[in-house]
Amino acid sequence: MELAVLGATGGIGRHLVAHALADGHRVTAAVRDPARLPVRHDRLTVVRADALDPASLEPVIDGADAVLSGIGQAGRTDPLKPASTSARAAAAAMTAVGVRRILVVSAAPLNRAGTGQPFLAAKVFGPLLWAALRDVYTDLAAMEGVLAESDLDWTAVRPPRLTDRPGSGRYRHAVETGPAGVTVPRADVARAMLDLVTDRASFRHAVGVSS
């Protein structure tokens, strides 16, 4: 496939690039600073672009079979609201160039009901995280809302606590519930996103993903 990766230098984005290339796909990586993505491959094109600007994203996305975004909230007080702002930019650019499939990274606490999650995660840690990181999760909820209001074929992947452990290539996932575990390596989130690109059961749904 032809894949466009946004946030390609981030913790999940760099794994998206690596997995996609290993799978044999062609990748266009959108980055603010190409020097931060020191990967060279004949199926990789690195483009300097602003993921918060639709006009900047159009040439990155044009011709892609799918867009995968590793962009999330940078911090509790980030005025740019990168998750929701990048979703609006991507949706506008995709509509302009006729691309429909997008996958984004959200977070397990967006499953406010806690269905399919361990008891402590759902009833104790989830509410505590919302209290401490409300601005972060509000931005992610706005991101999901932007996609839900669009006519795109979107999937929001909701992992629990992310780690930098080596990926195993194995993960659990469930549509509109979970995640079942409490941690997951960033590499395995990227693996799940790529596996879900063609999974029509995940279209226009949130998917819990964990180890």
PDB file of C-alpha atoms in Angstrom:
ATOM      1  CA  MET A   1       0.000   0.000   0.000  1.00  0.00           C
ATOM      2  CA  GLU A   2       0.844   3.681  -0.172  1.00  0.00           C
ATOM      3  CA  LEU A   3       0.810   4.938   3.426  1.00  0.00           C
ATOM      4  CA  ALA A   4       1.142   8.443   4.831  1.00  0.00           C
ATOM      5  CA  VAL A   5       2.490   8.632   8.389  1.00  0.00           C
ATOM      6  CA  LEU A   6       1.970  11.766  10.469  1.00  0.00           C
ATOM      7  CA  GLY A   7       4.099  12.387  13.541  1.00  0.00           C
ATOM      8  CA  ALA A   8       6.695  10.041  12.085  1.00  0.00           C
ATOM      9  CA  THR A   9       9.454  11.031  14.532  1.00  0.00           C
ATOM     10  CA  GLY A  10       7.366  10.370  17.656  1.00  0.00           C
ATOM     11  CA  GLY A  11       7.356   7.345  19.918  1.00  0.00           C
ATOM     12  CA  ILE A  12       4.707   5.487  17.924  1.00  0.00           C
ATOM     13  CA  GLY A  13       5.306   7.211  14.593  1.00  0.00           C
ATOM     14  CA  ARG A  14       8.828   5.877  14.173  1.00  0.00           C
ATOM     15  CA  HIS A  15       7.539   2.337  14.754  1.00  0.00           C
ATOM     16  CA  LEU A  16       4.784   2.924  12.197  1.00  0.00           C
ATOM     17  CA  VAL A  17       7.445   3.812   9.633  1.00  0.00           C
ATOM     18  CA  ALA A  18       9.641   0.831  10.521  1.00  0.00           C
ATOM     19  CA  HIS A  19       6.798  -1.718  10.495  1.00  0.00           C
ATOM     20  CA  ALA A  20       5.278  -0.358   7.282  1.00  0.00           C
ATOM     21  CA  LEU A  21       8.596  -0.584   5.457  1.00  0.00           C
ATOM     22  CA  ALA A  22       9.208  -4.089   6.824  1.00  0.00           C
ATOM     23  CA  ASP A  23       5.768  -5.083   5.523  1.00  0.00           C
ATOM     24  CA  GLY A  24       6.713  -3.923   2.033  1.00  0.00           C
ATOM     25  CA  HIS A  25       4.609  -0.744   1.874  1.00  0.00           C
ATOM     26  CA  ARG A  26       5.608   2.593   0.400  1.00  0.00           C
ATOM     27  CA  VAL A  27       5.676   5.310   3.081  1.00  0.00           C
ATOM     28  CA  THR A  28       5.488   9.087   2.947  1.00  0.00           C
ATOM     29  CA  ALA A  29       6.503  10.424   6.360  1.00  0.00           C
ATOM     30  CA  ALA A  30       5.436  13.924   7.369  1.00  0.00           C
ATOM     31  CA  VAL A  31       7.911  15.545   9.765  1.00  0.00           C
ATOM     32  CA  ARG A  32       8.710  19.032  10.986  1.00  0.00           C
ATOM     33  CA  ASP A  33      12.442  18.310  11.008  1.00  0.00           C
ATOM     34  CA  PRO A  34      13.710  15.653   8.547  1.00  0.00           C
ATOM     35  CA  ALA A  35      16.954  15.385  10.539  1.00  0.00           C
ATOM     36  CA  ARG A  36      14.982  13.702  13.330  1.00  0.00           C
ATOM     37  CA  LEU A  37      14.109  10.761  11.069  1.00  0.00           C
ATOM     38  CA  PRO A  38      17.510   9.361  10.045  1.00  0.00           C
ATOM     39  CA  VAL A  39      15.979   6.422   8.152  1.00  0.00           C
ATOM     40  CA  ARG A  40      16.857   5.851   4.518  1.00  0.00           C
ATOM     41  CA  HIS A  41      14.923   3.435   2.332  1.00  0.00           C
ATOM     42  CA  ASP A  42      13.973   3.302  -1.326  1.00  0.00           C
ATOM     43  CA  ARG A  43      10.284   3.016  -0.333  1.00  0.00           C
ATOM     44  CA  LEU A  44      10.423   5.933   2.125  1.00  0.00           C
ATOM     45  CA  THR A  45       9.828   9.577   1.220  1.00  0.00           C
ATOM     46  CA  VAL A  46      10.385  12.096   4.019  1.00  0.00           C
ATOM     47  CA  VAL A  47       8.502  15.374   3.604  1.00  0.00           C
ATOM     48  CA  ARG A  48       8.776  18.492   5.739  1.00  0.00           C
ATOM     49  CA  ALA A  49       5.183  19.351   6.629  1.00  0.00           C
ATOM     50  CA  ASP A  50       3.053  20.937   9.339  1.00  0.00           C
ATOM     51  CA  ALA A  51       0.582  18.306  10.541  1.00  0.00           C
ATOM     52  CA  LEU A  52      -1.633  21.046  11.958  1.00  0.00           C
ATOM     53  CA  ASP A  53      -2.097  22.718   8.555  1.00  0.00           C
ATOM     54  CA  PRO A  54      -4.398  21.115   5.940  1.00  0.00           C
ATOM     55  CA  ALA A  55      -2.669  22.789   2.993  1.00  0.00           C
ATOM     56  CA  SER A  56       0.701  21.493   4.163  1.00  0.00           C
ATOM     57  CA  LEU A  57      -0.682  17.953   4.467  1.00  0.00           C
ATOM     58  CA  GLU A  58      -2.419  17.711   1.102  1.00  0.00           C
ATOM     59  CA  PRO A  59       0.705  16.799  -0.922  1.00  0.00           C
ATOM     60  CA  VAL A  60       1.702  14.291   1.774  1.00  0.00           C
ATOM     61  CA  ILE A  61      -1.672  12.540   1.762  1.00  0.00           C
ATOM     62  CA  ASP A  62      -2.530  12.776  -1.933  1.00  0.00           C
ATOM     63  CA  GLY A  63      -2.452   9.281  -3.453  1.00  0.00           C
ATOM     64  CA  ALA A  64      -2.271   7.432  -0.125  1.00  0.00           C
ATOM     65  CA  ASP A  65      -4.327   4.329   0.568  1.00  0.00           C
ATOM     66  CA  ALA A  66      -4.385   5.217   4.260  1.00  0.00           C
ATOM     67  CA  VAL A  67      -3.157   7.814   6.756  1.00  0.00           C
ATOM     68  CA  LEU A  68      -1.698   6.705  10.087  1.00  0.00           C
ATOM     69  CA  SER A  69      -1.162   9.333  12.757  1.00  0.00           C
ATOM     70  CA  GLY A  70       1.036   8.918  15.814  1.00  0.00           C
ATOM     71  CA  ILE A  71       0.267  12.461  16.940  1.00  0.00           C
ATOM     72  CA  GLY A  72      -1.140  12.872  20.423  1.00  0.00           C
ATOM     73  CA  GLN A  73      -1.273  15.478  23.139  1.00  0.00           C
ATOM     74  CA  ALA A  74       2.162  16.928  23.864  1.00  0.00           C
ATOM     75  CA  GLY A  75       1.342  18.109  27.366  1.00  0.00           C
ATOM     76  CA  ARG A  76      -1.381  19.196  29.722  1.00  0.00           C
ATOM     77  CA  THR A  77      -1.061  22.876  28.855  1.00  0.00           C
ATOM     78  CA  ASP A  78      -0.172  22.677  25.156  1.00  0.00           C
ATOM     79  CA  PRO A  79      -2.174  25.517  23.535  1.00  0.00           C
ATOM     80  CA  LEU A  80      -1.970  23.893  20.093  1.00  0.00           C
ATOM     81  CA  LYS A  81      -4.175  20.947  21.126  1.00  0.00           C
ATOM     82  CA  PRO A  82      -2.226  18.759  18.680  1.00  0.00           C
ATOM     83  CA  ALA A  83      -4.476  15.691  18.757  1.00  0.00           C
ATOM     84  CA  SER A  84      -7.677  17.467  17.773  1.00  0.00           C
ATOM     85  CA  THR A  85      -5.998  20.130  15.647  1.00  0.00           C
ATOM     86  CA  SER A  86      -4.086  17.551  13.612  1.00  0.00           C
ATOM     87  CA  ALA A  87      -7.276  15.502  13.184  1.00  0.00           C
ATOM     88  CA  ARG A  88      -9.082  18.531  11.765  1.00  0.00           C
ATOM     89  CA  ALA A  89      -6.167  19.247   9.445  1.00  0.00           C
ATOM     90  CA  ALA A  90      -5.913  15.640   8.280  1.00  0.00           C
ATOM     91  CA  ALA A  91      -9.668  15.349   7.732  1.00  0.00           C
ATOM     92  CA  ALA A  92      -9.708  18.523   5.649  1.00  0.00           C
ATOM     93  CA  ALA A  93      -6.695  17.455   3.594  1.00  0.00           C
ATOM     94  CA  MET A  94      -8.085  13.956   3.070  1.00  0.00           C
ATOM     95  CA  THR A  95     -11.417  15.321   1.918  1.00  0.00           C
ATOM     96  CA  ALA A  96      -9.647  17.652  -0.494  1.00  0.00           C
ATOM     97  CA  VAL A  97      -7.620  14.882  -2.152  1.00  0.00           C
ATOM     98  CA  GLY A  98     -10.137  12.038  -1.862  1.00  0.00           C
ATOM     99  CA  VAL A  99      -8.469   9.765   0.723  1.00  0.00           C
ATOM    100  CA  ARG A 100     -10.812   8.028   3.187  1.00  0.00           C
ATOM    101  CA  ARG A 101      -8.893   5.739   5.587  1.00  0.00           C
ATOM    102  CA  ILE A 102      -7.248   7.154   8.733  1.00  0.00           C
ATOM    103  CA  LEU A 103      -6.045   5.584  11.982  1.00  0.00           C
ATOM    104  CA  VAL A 104      -5.110   7.646  15.039  1.00  0.00           C
ATOM    105  CA  VAL A 105      -3.785   7.005  18.545  1.00  0.00           C
ATOM    106  CA  SER A 106      -6.135   7.817  21.404  1.00  0.00           C
ATOM    107  CA  ALA A 107      -6.050   6.427  24.975  1.00  0.00           C
ATOM    108  CA  ALA A 108      -7.724   3.773  27.126  1.00  0.00           C
ATOM    109  CA  PRO A 109      -9.318   6.296  29.549  1.00  0.00           C
ATOM    110  CA  LEU A 110     -11.546   7.489  26.675  1.00  0.00           C
ATOM    111  CA  ASN A 111     -13.530   4.308  27.414  1.00  0.00           C
ATOM    112  CA  ARG A 112     -15.309   6.119  30.242  1.00  0.00           C
ATOM    113  CA  ALA A 113     -17.591   3.171  31.022  1.00  0.00           C
ATOM    114  CA  GLY A 114     -14.569   0.926  31.548  1.00  0.00           C
ATOM    115  CA  THR A 115     -16.157  -1.999  29.710  1.00  0.00           C
ATOM    116  CA  GLY A 116     -13.697  -4.788  28.970  1.00  0.00           C
ATOM    117  CA  GLN A 117     -10.986  -3.287  31.187  1.00  0.00           C
ATOM    118  CA  PRO A 118      -9.485  -4.657  34.426  1.00  0.00           C
ATOM    119  CA  PHE A 119     -11.403  -3.488  37.496  1.00  0.00           C
ATOM    120  CA  LEU A 120      -8.640  -1.255  38.883  1.00  0.00           C
ATOM    121  CA  ALA A 121      -8.004   0.341  35.492  1.00  0.00           C
ATOM    122  CA  ALA A 122     -11.696   1.016  34.922  1.00  0.00           C
ATOM    123  CA  LYS A 123     -12.862   2.040  38.384  1.00  0.00           C
ATOM    124  CA  VAL A 124      -9.756   3.450  40.096  1.00  0.00           C
ATOM    125  CA  PHE A 125      -6.984   4.504  37.748  1.00  0.00           C
ATOM    126  CA  GLY A 126      -9.249   5.704  34.942  1.00  0.00           C
ATOM    127  CA  PRO A 127     -11.046   8.326  37.076  1.00  0.00           C
ATOM    128  CA  LEU A 128      -7.746   9.352  38.699  1.00  0.00           C
ATOM    129  CA  LEU A 129      -6.139   9.849  35.296  1.00  0.00           C
ATOM    130  CA  TRP A 130      -9.075  11.939  34.109  1.00  0.00           C
ATOM    131  CA  ALA A 131      -8.741  14.123  37.197  1.00  0.00           C
ATOM    132  CA  ALA A 132      -4.999  14.603  36.679  1.00  0.00           C
ATOM    133  CA  LEU A 133      -4.889  14.792  32.875  1.00  0.00           C
ATOM    134  CA  ARG A 134      -8.266  16.195  31.935  1.00  0.00           C
ATOM    135  CA  ASP A 135      -6.853  18.571  29.301  1.00  0.00           C
ATOM    136  CA  VAL A 136      -4.999  15.699  27.621  1.00  0.00           C
ATOM    137  CA  TYR A 137      -8.048  13.434  27.439  1.00  0.00           C
ATOM    138  CA  THR A 138     -10.372  16.285  26.489  1.00  0.00           C
ATOM    139  CA  ASP A 139      -8.147  16.940  23.467  1.00  0.00           C
ATOM    140  CA  LEU A 140      -8.174  13.241  22.544  1.00  0.00           C
ATOM    141  CA  ALA A 141     -11.959  13.141  22.937  1.00  0.00           C
ATOM    142  CA  ALA A 142     -12.204  16.167  20.648  1.00  0.00           C
ATOM    143  CA  MET A 143      -9.991  14.334  18.140  1.00  0.00           C
ATOM    144  CA  GLU A 144     -12.321  11.347  18.167  1.00  0.00           C
ATOM    145  CA  GLY A 145     -15.271  13.706  17.811  1.00  0.00           C
ATOM    146  CA  VAL A 146     -13.767  15.372  14.742  1.00  0.00           C
ATOM    147  CA  LEU A 147     -13.397  11.988  13.062  1.00  0.00           C
ATOM    148  CA  ALA A 148     -16.849  10.775  14.123  1.00  0.00           C
ATOM    149  CA  GLU A 149     -18.406  13.878  12.556  1.00  0.00           C
ATOM    150  CA  SER A 150     -16.544  13.316   9.280  1.00  0.00           C
ATOM    151  CA  ASP A 151     -17.446  10.796   6.580  1.00  0.00           C
ATOM    152  CA  LEU A 152     -13.970   9.218   6.745  1.00  0.00           C
ATOM    153  CA  ASP A 153     -13.282   5.549   7.456  1.00  0.00           C
ATOM    154  CA  TRP A 154     -11.516   6.182  10.760  1.00  0.00           C
ATOM    155  CA  THR A 155     -10.235   4.044  13.615  1.00  0.00           C
ATOM    156  CA  ALA A 156      -9.126   5.408  16.999  1.00  0.00           C
ATOM    157  CA  VAL A 157      -6.735   3.002  18.716  1.00  0.00           C
ATOM    158  CA  ARG A 158      -6.959   3.247  22.520  1.00  0.00           C
ATOM    159  CA  PRO A 159      -3.911   1.818  24.304  1.00  0.00           C
ATOM    160  CA  PRO A 160      -3.315   1.788  28.077  1.00  0.00           C
ATOM    161  CA  ARG A 161       0.029   2.895  29.561  1.00  0.00           C
ATOM    162  CA  LEU A 162       2.651   2.950  26.815  1.00  0.00           C
ATOM    163  CA  THR A 163       6.109   1.488  27.340  1.00  0.00           C
ATOM    164  CA  ASP A 164       9.337   1.441  25.367  1.00  0.00           C
ATOM    165  CA  ARG A 165       9.846  -2.302  25.788  1.00  0.00           C
ATOM    166  CA  PRO A 166      10.675  -4.154  22.564  1.00  0.00           C
ATOM    167  CA  GLY A 167       7.541  -5.077  20.667  1.00  0.00           C
ATOM    168  CA  SER A 168       6.504  -8.723  20.628  1.00  0.00           C
ATOM    169  CA  GLY A 169       4.284  -8.458  17.568  1.00  0.00           C
ATOM    170  CA  ARG A 170       1.436  -9.849  19.692  1.00  0.00           C
ATOM    171  CA  TYR A 171      -1.385  -7.823  21.187  1.00  0.00           C
ATOM    172  CA  ARG A 172      -5.042  -8.051  22.212  1.00  0.00           C
ATOM    173  CA  HIS A 173      -7.664  -5.832  20.660  1.00  0.00           C
ATOM    174  CA  ALA A 174     -11.422  -5.335  20.912  1.00  0.00           C
ATOM    175  CA  VAL A 175     -13.796  -3.018  19.085  1.00  0.00           C
ATOM    176  CA  GLU A 176     -15.557  -0.424  21.275  1.00  0.00           C
ATOM    177  CA  THR A 177     -14.318  -2.011  24.502  1.00  0.00           C
ATOM    178  CA  GLY A 178     -11.168  -2.615  26.532  1.00  0.00           C
ATOM    179  CA  PRO A 179      -8.226  -2.636  26.421  1.00  0.00           C
ATOM    180  CA  ALA A 180      -7.917  -5.876  28.359  1.00  0.00           C
ATOM    181  CA  GLY A 181      -4.380  -5.203  29.643  1.00  0.00           C
ATOM    182  CA  VAL A 182      -2.778  -2.310  31.504  1.00  0.00           C
ATOM    183  CA  THR A 183       0.361  -1.732  29.397  1.00  0.00           C
ATOM    184  CA  VAL A 184       1.538  -2.116  25.805  1.00  0.00           C
ATOM    185  CA  PRO A 185       4.817  -1.359  24.001  1.00  0.00           C
ATOM    186  CA  ARG A 186       4.640   1.513  21.531  1.00  0.00           C
ATOM    187  CA  ALA A 187       5.966  -0.849  18.864  1.00  0.00           C
ATOM    188  CA  ASP A 188       2.960  -3.143  19.328  1.00  0.00           C
ATOM    189  CA  VAL A 189       0.521  -0.227  19.071  1.00  0.00           C
ATOM    190  CA  ALA A 190       2.093   0.577  15.708  1.00  0.00           C
ATOM    191  CA  ARG A 191       1.833  -3.095  14.719  1.00  0.00           C
ATOM    192  CA  ALA A 192      -1.860  -3.108  15.602  1.00  0.00           C
ATOM    193  CA  MET A 193      -2.530   0.073  13.641  1.00  0.00           C
ATOM    194  CA  LEU A 194      -0.989  -1.381  10.510  1.00  0.00           C
ATOM    195  CA  ASP A 195      -2.892  -4.648  10.934  1.00  0.00           C
ATOM    196  CA  LEU A 196      -6.164  -2.714  11.304  1.00  0.00           C
ATOM    197  CA  VAL A 197      -5.716  -0.653   8.125  1.00  0.00           C
ATOM    198  CA  THR A 198      -7.706  -3.163   6.080  1.00  0.00           C
ATOM    199  CA  ASP A 199      -9.927  -4.488   8.893  1.00  0.00           C
ATOM    200  CA  ARG A 200     -13.362  -3.194   7.977  1.00  0.00           C
ATOM    201  CA  ALA A 201     -14.757  -4.240  11.369  1.00  0.00           C
ATOM    202  CA  SER A 202     -12.686  -1.408  12.864  1.00  0.00           C
ATOM    203  CA  PHE A 203     -13.962   1.282  10.478  1.00  0.00           C
ATOM    204  CA  ARG A 204     -15.586   4.199  12.336  1.00  0.00           C
ATOM    205  CA  HIS A 205     -14.872   2.617  15.722  1.00  0.00           C
ATOM    206  CA  ALA A 206     -12.560   2.946  18.707  1.00  0.00           C
ATOM    207  CA  VAL A 207     -10.470  -0.159  19.337  1.00  0.00           C
ATOM    208  CA  GLY A 208      -8.861  -1.059  22.677  1.00  0.00           C
ATOM    209  CA  VAL A 209      -5.334  -2.429  22.187  1.00  0.00           C
ATOM    210  CA  SER A 210      -3.025  -3.856  24.861  1.00  0.00           C
ATOM    211  CA  SER A 211      -0.505  -6.588  25.588  1.00  0.00           C
TER     212      SER A 211
END
